PDB file of C-alpha atoms in Angstrom:
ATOM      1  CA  UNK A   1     -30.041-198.499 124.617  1.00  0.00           C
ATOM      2  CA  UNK A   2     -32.725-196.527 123.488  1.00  0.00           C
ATOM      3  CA  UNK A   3     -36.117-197.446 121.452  1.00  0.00           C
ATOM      4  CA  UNK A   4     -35.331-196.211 118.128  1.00  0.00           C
ATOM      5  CA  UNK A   5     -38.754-197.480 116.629  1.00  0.00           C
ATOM      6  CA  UNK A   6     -41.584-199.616 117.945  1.00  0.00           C
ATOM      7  CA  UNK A   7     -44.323-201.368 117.115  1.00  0.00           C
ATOM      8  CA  UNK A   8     -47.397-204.022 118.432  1.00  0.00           C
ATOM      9  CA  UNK A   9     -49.674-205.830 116.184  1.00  0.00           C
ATOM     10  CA  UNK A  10     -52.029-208.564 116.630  1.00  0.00           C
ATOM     11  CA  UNK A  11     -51.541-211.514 114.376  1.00  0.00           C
ATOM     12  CA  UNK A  12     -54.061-214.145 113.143  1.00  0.00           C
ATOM     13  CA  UNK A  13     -51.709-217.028 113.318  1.00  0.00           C
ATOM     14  CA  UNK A  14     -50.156-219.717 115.692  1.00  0.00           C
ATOM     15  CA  UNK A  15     -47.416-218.361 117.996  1.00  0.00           C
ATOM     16  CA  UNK A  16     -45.398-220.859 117.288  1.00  0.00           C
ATOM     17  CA  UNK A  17     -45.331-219.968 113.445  1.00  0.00           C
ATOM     18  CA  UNK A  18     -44.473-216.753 113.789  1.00  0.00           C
ATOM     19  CA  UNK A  19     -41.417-218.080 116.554  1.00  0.00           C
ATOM     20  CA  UNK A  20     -40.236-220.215 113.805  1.00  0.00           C
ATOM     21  CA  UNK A  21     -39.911-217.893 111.227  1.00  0.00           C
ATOM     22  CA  UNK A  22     -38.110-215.591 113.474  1.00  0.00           C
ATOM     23  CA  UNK A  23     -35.877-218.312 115.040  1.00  0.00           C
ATOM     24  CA  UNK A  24     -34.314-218.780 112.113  1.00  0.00           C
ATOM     25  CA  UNK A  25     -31.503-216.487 110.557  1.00  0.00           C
ATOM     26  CA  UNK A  26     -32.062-217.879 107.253  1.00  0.00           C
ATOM     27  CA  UNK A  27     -35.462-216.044 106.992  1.00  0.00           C
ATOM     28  CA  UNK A  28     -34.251-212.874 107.065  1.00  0.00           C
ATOM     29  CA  UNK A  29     -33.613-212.367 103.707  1.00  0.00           C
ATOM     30  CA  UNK A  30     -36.883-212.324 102.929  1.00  0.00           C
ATOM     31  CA  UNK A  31     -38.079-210.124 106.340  1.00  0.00           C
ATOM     32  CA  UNK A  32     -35.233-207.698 105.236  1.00  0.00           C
ATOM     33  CA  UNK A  33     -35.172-207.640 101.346  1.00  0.00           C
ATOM     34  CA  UNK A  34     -36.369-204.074 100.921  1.00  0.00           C
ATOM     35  CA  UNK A  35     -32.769-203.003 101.257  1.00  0.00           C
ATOM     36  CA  UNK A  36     -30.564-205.975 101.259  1.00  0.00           C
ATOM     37  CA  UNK A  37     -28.460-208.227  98.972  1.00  0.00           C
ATOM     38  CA  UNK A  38     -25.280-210.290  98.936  1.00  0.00           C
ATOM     39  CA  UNK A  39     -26.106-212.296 102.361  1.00  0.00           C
ATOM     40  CA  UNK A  40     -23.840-215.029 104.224  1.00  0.00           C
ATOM     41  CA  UNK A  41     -24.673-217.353 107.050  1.00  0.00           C
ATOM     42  CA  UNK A  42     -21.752-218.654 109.284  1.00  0.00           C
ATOM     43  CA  UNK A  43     -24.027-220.913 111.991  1.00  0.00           C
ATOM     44  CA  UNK A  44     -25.830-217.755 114.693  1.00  0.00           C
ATOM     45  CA  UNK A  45     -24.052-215.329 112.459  1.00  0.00           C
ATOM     46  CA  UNK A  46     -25.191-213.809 108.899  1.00  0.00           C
ATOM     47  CA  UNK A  47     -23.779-210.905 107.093  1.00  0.00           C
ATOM     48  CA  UNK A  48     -25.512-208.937 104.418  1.00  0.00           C
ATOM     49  CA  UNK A  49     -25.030-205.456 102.079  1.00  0.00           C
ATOM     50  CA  UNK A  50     -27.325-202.657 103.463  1.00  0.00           C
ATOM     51  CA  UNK A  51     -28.837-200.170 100.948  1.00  0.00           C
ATOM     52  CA  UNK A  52     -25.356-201.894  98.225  1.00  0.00           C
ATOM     53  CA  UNK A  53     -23.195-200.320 100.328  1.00  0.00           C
ATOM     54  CA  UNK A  54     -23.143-200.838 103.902  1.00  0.00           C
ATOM     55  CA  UNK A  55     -21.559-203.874 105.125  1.00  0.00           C
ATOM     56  CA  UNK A  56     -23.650-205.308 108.306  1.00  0.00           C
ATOM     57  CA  UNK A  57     -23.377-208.395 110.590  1.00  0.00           C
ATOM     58  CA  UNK A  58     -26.375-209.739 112.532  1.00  0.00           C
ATOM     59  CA  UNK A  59     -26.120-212.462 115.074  1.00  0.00           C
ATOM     60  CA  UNK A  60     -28.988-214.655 116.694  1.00  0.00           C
ATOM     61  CA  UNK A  61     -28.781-213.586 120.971  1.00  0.00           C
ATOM     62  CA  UNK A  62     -31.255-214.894 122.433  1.00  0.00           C
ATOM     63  CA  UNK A  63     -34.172-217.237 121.475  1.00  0.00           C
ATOM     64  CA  UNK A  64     -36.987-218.070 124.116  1.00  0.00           C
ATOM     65  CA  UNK A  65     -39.543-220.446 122.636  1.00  0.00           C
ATOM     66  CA  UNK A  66     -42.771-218.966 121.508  1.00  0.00           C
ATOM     67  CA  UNK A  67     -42.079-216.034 123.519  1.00  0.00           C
ATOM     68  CA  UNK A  68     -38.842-213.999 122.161  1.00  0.00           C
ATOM     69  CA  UNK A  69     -36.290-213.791 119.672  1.00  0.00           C
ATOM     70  CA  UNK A  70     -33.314-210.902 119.911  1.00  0.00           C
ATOM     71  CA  UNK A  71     -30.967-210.579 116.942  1.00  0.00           C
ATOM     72  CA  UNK A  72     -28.316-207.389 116.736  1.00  0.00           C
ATOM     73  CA  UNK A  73     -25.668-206.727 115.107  1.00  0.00           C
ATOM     74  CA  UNK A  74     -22.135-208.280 115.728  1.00  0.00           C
ATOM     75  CA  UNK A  75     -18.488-207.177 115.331  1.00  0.00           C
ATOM     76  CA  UNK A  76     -17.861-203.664 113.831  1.00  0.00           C
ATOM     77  CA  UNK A  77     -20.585-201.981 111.751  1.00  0.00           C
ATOM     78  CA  UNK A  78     -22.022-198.504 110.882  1.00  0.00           C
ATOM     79  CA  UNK A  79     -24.802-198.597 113.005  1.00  0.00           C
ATOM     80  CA  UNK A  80     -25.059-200.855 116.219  1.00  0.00           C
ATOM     81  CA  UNK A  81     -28.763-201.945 117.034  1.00  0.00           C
ATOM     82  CA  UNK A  82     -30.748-204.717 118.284  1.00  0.00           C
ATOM     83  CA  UNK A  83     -34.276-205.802 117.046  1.00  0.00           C
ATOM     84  CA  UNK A  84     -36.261-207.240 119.979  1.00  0.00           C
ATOM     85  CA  UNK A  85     -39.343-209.132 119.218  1.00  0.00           C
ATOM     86  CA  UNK A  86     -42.010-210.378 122.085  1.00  0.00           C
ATOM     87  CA  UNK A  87     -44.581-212.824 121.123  1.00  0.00           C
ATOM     88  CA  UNK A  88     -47.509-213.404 122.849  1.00  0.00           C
ATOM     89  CA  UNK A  89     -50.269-216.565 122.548  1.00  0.00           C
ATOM     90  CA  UNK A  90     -54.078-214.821 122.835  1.00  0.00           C
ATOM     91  CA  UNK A  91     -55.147-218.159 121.858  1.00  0.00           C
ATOM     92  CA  UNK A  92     -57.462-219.046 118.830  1.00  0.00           C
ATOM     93  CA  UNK A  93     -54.885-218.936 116.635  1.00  0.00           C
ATOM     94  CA  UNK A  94     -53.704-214.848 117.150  1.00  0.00           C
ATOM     95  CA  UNK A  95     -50.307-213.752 118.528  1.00  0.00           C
ATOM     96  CA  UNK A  96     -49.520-210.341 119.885  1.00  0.00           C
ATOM     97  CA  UNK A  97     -46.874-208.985 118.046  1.00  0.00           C
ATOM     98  CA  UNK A  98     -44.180-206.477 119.770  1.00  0.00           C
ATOM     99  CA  UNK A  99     -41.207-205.197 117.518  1.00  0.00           C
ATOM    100  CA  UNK A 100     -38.451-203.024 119.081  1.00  0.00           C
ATOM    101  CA  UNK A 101     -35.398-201.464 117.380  1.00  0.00           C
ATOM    102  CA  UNK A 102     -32.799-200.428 119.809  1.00  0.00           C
ATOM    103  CA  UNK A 103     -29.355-198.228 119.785  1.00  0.00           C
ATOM    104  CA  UNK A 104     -27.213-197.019 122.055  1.00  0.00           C
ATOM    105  CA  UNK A 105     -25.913-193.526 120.747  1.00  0.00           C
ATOM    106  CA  UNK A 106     -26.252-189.937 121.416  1.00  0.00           C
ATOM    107  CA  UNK A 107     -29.490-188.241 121.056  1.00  0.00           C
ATOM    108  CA  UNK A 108     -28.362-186.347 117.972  1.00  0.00           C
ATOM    109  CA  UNK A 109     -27.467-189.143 116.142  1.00  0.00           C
ATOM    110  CA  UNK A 110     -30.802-191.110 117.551  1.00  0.00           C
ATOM    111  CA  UNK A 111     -33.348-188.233 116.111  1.00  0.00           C
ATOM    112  CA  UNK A 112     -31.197-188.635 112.602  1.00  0.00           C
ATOM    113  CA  UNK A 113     -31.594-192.733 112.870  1.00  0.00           C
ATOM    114  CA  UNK A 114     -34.996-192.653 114.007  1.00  0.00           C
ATOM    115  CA  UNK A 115     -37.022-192.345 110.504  1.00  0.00           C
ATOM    116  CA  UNK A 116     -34.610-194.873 108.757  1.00  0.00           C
ATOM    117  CA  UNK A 117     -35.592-197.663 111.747  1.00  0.00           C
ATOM    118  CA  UNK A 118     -38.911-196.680 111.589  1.00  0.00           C
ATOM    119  CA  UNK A 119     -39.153-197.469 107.634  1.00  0.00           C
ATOM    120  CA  UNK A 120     -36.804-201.064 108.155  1.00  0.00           C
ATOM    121  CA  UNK A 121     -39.768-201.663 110.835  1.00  0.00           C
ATOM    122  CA  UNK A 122     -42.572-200.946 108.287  1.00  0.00           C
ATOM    123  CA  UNK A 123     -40.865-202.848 105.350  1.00  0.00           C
ATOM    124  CA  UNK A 124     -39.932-205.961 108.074  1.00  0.00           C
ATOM    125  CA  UNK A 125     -43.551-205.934 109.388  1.00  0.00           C
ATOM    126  CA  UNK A 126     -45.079-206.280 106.012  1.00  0.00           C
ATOM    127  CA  UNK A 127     -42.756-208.907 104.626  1.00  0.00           C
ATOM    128  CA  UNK A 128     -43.207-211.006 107.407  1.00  0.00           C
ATOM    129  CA  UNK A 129     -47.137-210.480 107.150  1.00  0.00           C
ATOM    130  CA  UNK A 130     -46.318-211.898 103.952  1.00  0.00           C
ATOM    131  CA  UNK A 131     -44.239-214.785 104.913  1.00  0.00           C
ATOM    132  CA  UNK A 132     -46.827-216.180 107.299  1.00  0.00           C
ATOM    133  CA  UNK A 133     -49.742-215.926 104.708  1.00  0.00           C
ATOM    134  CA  UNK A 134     -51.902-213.023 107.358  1.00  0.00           C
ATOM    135  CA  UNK A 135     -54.007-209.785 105.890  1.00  0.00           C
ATOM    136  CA  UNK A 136     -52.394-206.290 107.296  1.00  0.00           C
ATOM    137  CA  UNK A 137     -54.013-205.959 110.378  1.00  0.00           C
TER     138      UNK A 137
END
């Protein structure tokens, strides 16, 4: 798979509250909700509409406390990819923050991808600033 778009801030906040709002599928909405409506949750599985018209499954894949959460998508969709987050305690309250989108698909089709990842990273990096109450740092 190749790194589509990437990205490593430093948080003022607890790891573990930035864990648990990633941990959870249900949050997404609201880390997403610059281009999605109509969501679903089936238990590690949600579904969602992407821009009103692209249908896309995510599931939960792997969940390491306080340290990383992987979701991608699941089943058939338009656009395969995984987002990869790495947390890291610096103590005193501050996490290091790394977010990676990932595809696998040919290098023509990663160069056209690559600027619509990099603006779901931007608008998922600022609503989850807002979720967990932090200045944009």
């Amino acid at each position: 798979m190749k790194n589509l778009a990437e990205e490593t801030i430093l948080l003022f906040v607890d790891v573990s509250e930035v864990y648990t709002l990633l941990s959870k599928l249900d949050s997404y909405p609201k880390l997403l909700a610059a281009h999605t409506c109509d969501w679903k949750f089936n238990g590690d599985i949600c579904s969602f509409n992407y821009d009103g018209s692209t249908h896309t499954k995510l599931k939960m894949y792997e969940q390491l406390l306080n340290e990383k959460v992987v979701i991608g998508t699941y089943g058939v969709n338009t656009v395969d990819f995984d987002m990869e987050f790495l947390l890291f305690d610096v103590g005193k309250n501050r996490t290091n923050f790394k977010m990676i989108i990932k595809a696998d698909m040919n290098p023509i089709m990663a160069s056209m991808a690559s600027s619509s990842m990099e603006e779901l990273k931007d608008d998922f990096l600022k609503e989850m600033k807002k979720e967990l109450g932090v200045d944009n740092n």
